[in-house]
C-alpha positions as MATLAB code, in Angstrom:
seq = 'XXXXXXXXXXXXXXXXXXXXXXXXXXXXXXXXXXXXXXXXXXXXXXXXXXXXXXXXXXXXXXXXXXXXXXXXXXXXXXXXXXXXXXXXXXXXXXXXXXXXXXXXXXXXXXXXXXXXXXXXXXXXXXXXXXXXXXXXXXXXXXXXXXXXXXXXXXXXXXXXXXXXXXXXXXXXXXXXXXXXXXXXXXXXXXXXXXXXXXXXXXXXXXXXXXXXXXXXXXXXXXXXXXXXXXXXXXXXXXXXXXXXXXXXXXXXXXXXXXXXXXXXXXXXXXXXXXXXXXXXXXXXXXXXXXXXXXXXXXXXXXXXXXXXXXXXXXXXXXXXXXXXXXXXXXXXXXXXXXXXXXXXXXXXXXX';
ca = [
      37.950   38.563   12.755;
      39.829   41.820   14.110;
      37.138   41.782   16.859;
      37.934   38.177   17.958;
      41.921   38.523   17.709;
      41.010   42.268   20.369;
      39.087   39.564   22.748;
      41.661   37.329   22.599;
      44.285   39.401   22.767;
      42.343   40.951   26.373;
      41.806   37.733   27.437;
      45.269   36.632   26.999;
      47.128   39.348   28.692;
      44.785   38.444   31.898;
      45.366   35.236   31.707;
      49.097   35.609   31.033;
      50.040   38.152   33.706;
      49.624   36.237   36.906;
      51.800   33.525   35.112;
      54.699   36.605   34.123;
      54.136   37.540   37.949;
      55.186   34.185   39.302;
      58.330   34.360   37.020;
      59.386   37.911   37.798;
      59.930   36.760   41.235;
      61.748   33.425   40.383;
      64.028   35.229   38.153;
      64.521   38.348   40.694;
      62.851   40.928   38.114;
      61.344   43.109   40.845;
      61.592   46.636   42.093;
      62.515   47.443   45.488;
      61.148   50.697   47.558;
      63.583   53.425   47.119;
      63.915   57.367   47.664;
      62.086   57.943   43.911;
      59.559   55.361   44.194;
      56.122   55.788   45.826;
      55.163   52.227   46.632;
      56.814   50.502   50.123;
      56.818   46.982   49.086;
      58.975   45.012   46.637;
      57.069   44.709   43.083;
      57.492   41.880   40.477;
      58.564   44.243   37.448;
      58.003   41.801   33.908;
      54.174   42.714   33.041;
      55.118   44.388   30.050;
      56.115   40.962   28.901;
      52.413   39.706   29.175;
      51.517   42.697   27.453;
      54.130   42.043   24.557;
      52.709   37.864   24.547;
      49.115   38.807   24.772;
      49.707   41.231   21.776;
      51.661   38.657   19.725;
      49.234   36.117   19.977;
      46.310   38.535   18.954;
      48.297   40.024   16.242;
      49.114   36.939   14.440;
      45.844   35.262   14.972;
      44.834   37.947   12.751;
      47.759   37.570   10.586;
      47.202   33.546    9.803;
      43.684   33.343    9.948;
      42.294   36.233    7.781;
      45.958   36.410    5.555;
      46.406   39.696    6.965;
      49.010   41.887    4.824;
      51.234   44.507    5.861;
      54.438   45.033    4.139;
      55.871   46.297    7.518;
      54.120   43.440   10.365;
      57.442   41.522   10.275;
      59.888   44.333   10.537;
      57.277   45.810   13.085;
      57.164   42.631   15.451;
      61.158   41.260   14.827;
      62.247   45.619   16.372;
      59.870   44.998   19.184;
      60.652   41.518   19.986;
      64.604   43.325   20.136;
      63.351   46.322   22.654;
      61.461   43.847   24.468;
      64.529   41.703   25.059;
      66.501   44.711   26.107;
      63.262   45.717   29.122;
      63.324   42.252   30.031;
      67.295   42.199   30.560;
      66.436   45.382   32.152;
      64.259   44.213   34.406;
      66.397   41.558   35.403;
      69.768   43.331   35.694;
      69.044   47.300   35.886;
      71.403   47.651   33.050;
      72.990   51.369   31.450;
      71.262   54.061   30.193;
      73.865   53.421   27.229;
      72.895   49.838   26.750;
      68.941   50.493   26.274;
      69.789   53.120   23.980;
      71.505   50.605   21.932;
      68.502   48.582   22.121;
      66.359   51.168   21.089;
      68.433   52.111   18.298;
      68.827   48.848   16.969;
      64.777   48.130   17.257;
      64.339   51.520   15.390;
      66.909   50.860   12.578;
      65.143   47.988   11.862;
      62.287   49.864   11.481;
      63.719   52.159    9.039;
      65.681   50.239    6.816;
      64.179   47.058    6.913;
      61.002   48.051    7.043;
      61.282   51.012    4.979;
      59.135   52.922    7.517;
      60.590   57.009    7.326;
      59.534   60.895    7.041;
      60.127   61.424    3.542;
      58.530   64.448    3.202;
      56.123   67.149    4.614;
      53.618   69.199    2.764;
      53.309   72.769    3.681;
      50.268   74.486    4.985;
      50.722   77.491    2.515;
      52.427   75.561   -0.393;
      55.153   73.753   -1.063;
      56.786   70.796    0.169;
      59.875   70.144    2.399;
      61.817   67.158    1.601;
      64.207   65.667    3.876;
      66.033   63.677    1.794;
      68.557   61.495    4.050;
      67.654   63.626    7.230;
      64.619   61.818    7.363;
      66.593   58.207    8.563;
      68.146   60.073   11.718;
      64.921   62.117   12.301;
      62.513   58.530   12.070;
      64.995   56.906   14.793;
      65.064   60.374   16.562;
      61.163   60.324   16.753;
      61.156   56.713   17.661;
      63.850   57.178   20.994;
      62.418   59.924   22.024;
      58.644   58.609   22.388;
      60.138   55.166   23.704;
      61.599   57.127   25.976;
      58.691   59.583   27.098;
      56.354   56.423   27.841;
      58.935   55.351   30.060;
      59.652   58.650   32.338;
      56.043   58.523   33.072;
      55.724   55.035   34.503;
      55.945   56.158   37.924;
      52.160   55.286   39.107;
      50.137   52.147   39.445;
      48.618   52.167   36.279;
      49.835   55.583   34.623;
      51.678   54.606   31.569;
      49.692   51.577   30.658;
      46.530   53.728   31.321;
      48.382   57.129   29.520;
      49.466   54.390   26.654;
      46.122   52.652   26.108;
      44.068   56.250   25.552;
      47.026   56.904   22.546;
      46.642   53.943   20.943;
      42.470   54.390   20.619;
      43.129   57.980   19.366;
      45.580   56.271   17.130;
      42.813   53.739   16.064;
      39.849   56.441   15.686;
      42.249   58.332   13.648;
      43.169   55.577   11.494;
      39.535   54.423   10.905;
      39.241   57.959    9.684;
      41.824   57.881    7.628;
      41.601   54.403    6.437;
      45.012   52.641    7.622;
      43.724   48.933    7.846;
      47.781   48.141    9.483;
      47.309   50.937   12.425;
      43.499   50.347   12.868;
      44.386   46.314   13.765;
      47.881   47.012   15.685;
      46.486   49.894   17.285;
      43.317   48.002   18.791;
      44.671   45.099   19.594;
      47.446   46.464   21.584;
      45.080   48.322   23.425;
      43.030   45.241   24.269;
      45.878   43.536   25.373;
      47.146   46.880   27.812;
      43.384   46.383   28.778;
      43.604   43.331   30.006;
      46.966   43.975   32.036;
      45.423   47.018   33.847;
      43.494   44.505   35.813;
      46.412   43.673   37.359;
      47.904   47.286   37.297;
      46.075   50.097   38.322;
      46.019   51.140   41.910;
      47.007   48.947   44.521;
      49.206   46.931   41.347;
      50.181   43.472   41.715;
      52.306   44.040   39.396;
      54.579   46.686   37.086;
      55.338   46.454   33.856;
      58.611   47.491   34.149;
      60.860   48.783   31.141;
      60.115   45.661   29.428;
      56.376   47.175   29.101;
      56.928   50.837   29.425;
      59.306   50.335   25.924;
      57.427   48.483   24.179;
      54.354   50.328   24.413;
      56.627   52.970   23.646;
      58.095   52.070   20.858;
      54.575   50.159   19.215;
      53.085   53.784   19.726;
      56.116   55.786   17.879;
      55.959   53.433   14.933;
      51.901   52.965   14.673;
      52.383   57.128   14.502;
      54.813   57.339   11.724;
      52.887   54.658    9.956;
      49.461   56.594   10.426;
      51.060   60.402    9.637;
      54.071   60.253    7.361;
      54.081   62.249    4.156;
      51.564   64.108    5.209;
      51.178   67.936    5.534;
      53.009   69.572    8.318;
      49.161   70.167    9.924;
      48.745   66.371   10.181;
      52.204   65.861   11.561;
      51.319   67.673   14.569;
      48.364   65.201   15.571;
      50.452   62.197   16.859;
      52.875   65.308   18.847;
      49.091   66.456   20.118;
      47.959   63.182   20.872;
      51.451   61.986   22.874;
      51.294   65.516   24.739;
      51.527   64.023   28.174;
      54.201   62.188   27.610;
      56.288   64.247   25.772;
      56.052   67.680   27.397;
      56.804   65.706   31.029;
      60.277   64.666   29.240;
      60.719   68.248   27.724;
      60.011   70.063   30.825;
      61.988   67.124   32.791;
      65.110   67.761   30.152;
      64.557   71.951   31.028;
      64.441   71.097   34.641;
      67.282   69.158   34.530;
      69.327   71.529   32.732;
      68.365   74.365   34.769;
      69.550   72.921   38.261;
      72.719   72.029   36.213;
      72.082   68.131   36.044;
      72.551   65.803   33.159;
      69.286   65.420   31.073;
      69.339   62.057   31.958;
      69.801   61.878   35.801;
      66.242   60.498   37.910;
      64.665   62.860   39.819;
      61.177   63.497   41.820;
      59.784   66.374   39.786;
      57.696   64.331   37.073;
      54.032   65.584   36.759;
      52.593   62.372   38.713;
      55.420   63.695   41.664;
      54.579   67.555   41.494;
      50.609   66.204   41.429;
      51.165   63.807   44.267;
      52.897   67.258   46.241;
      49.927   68.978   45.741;
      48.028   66.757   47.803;
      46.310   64.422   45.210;
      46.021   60.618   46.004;
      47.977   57.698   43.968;
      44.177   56.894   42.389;
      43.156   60.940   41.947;
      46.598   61.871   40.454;
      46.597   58.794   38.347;
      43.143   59.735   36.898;
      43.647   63.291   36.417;
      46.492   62.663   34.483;
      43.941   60.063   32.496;
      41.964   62.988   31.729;
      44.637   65.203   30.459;
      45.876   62.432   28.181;
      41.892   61.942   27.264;
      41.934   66.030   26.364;
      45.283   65.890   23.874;
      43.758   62.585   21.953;
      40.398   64.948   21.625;
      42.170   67.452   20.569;
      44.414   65.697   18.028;
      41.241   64.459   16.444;
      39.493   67.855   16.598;
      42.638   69.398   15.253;
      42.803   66.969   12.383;
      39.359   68.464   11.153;
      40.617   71.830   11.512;
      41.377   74.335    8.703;
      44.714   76.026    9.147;
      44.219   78.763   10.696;
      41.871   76.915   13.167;
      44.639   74.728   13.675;
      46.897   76.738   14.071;
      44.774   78.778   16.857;
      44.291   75.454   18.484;
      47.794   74.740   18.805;
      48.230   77.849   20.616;
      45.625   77.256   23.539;
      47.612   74.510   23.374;
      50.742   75.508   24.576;
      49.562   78.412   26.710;
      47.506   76.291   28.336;
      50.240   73.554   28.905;
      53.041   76.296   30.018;
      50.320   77.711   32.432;
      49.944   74.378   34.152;
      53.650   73.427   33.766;
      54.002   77.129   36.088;
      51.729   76.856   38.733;
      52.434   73.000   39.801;
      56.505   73.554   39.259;
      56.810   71.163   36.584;
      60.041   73.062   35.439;
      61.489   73.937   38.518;
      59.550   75.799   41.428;
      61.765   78.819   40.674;
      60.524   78.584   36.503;
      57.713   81.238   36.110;
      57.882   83.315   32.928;
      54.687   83.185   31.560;
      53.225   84.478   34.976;
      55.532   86.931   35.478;
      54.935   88.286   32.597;
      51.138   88.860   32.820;
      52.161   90.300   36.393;
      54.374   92.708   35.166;
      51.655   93.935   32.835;
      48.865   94.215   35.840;
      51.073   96.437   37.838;
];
């Protein structure tokens, strides 16, 4: 039955997303051409709503017909059901940075205490255990922002995030078959079908964006579906959904050390985001778009190659890992054009 609620759930979100495209424009949810944006045209902006209904229908077809359990699907779909109100309103109104944190907040609060869903505790690679006793409720919603968040500076492209989104959530499935989580196996997969099926619509020359109302939820769905698939595990493990999200998350570090470093707030837009600094290089929307596909195709194999690992092989990999990502972050000026210290100091040693 999981198989028939992924079709459905792909064939909904095509069906669905011409019908959210006609009502983005009635209700004025669009997104006009600006200094930051790449496309010239104005864009209808609510596809992550089809997204969210396409999902909803698969996931409770599943739930009804086969008596599907999960002692965390209701908390699960009442948060995202609150984040996807606050893209939508979003999408509509271009409301505060503030506001959608409140959103967010109140989406991953629900998580945590009604749901129950927290980093308790962390085995060590050597021995030992670390416990974070009430830390772990502000380090859950901490986790949970931030990846809502990272989805969302990304979705600059035709295509990127849902694209960037849909490769986590199969690593996230994979990794759950091998693992056995029956909840993130079904979420996992069906959201995928369902991002799928709005891609048709997305990727490069869109019809549509899916706006914050998309780029959140997909966010959030993928920060909870991690903490469900990796908490109280060893600290080894807990790296894997950090691996697998690398994209994402180090284009908002290195945006947050750019920022800093020209003496901005964290928080203020710019035109420095990997899919900009790739685009300045001379790549196309489709090339930059796919290369980008690739690298987030290269941290899910690597998150499942890593989770195979012994320790030390791990924690070799992790290494290549960030040299290679500080190499790349250097030469395309990811961190400022100015922020070189990984290069300068293999030059200093070749003179």
């Amino acid at each position: 039955m999981t198989y028939v609620s992924l079709i459905v759930a792909f064939v909904a979100a095509i069906l669905l997303t011409p019908l959210v495209k006609r009502f983005a424009f009635r209700i004025g949810a669009v997104d006009a051409p600006n200094y930051r944006k790449v496309h010239a045209r104005i864009m209808p902006r609510l596809g992550g709503l089809a997204i969210y209904l396409a999902f909803m229908i698969g996931i409770l077809l599943l739930k009804f017909v086969t008596n599907f359990q999960s002692d965390y699907l209701y908390a699960i779909l009442i948060a995202a059901t609150i984040i996807v109100i606050t893209g939508v309103i979003d999408d509509m109104r271009e409301i505060s940075a503030k506001a959608k944190l409140v959103g967010q907040i109140a989406a991953a609060c629900i998580v945590v205490f009604v749901g129950g869903i927290q980093i308790e505790n962390i085995n060590l690679p050597f021995g030992g255990e670390l416990e974070f006793g009430w830390l772990g409720i502000p380090f859950t919603i901490v986790w949970i922002v931030g990846i809502t968040n990272a989805i969302n500076l990304i979705d600059g492209l035709d295509g990127l995030a849902a694209g960037v989104s849909t490769i986590a959530l199969i690593t996230l499935a994979v990794m759950a078959m091998i693992m056995g989580n029956g909840i993130v196996i079904a979420m996992g997969a069906i959201l995928a079908a369902a991002t799928i099926g709005f891609l048709f619509f997305n990727f490069h020359p869109a019809k549509i964006f899916m706006g914050d109302t998309g780029a959140l939820f997909l966010g959030f769905m993928i920060s909870v579906l991690a903490l469900l698939g990796f908490k109280n595990v060893t600290v080894i493990s807990f790296v894997i959904p950090v691996i697998m999200l690398g994209v994402p998350i180090s284009d908002t570090f290195f945006a947050i050390v750019r920022r800093r470093r020209s003496g901005k707030k964290w928080s203020d837009p710019d035109k420095s985001h990997l899919h900009h600094r790739l685009l300045d290089l001379g790549f196309s929307h489709r090339q930059t778009v796919l290369i980008i596909y690739a690298m987030a195709a290269m941290f899910g194999l690597a998150a499942v190659i890593f989770s195979m690992a012994k320790v030390w092989g791990a924690i070799l990999l992790i290494a290549v890992i960030l040299v290679a990502i500080e190499l790349l972050v250097e030469i395309i000026g990811l961190a400022g054009k100015n922020y070189k210290p990984l290069i300068n100091f293999v030059k200093m040693f070749n003179k």
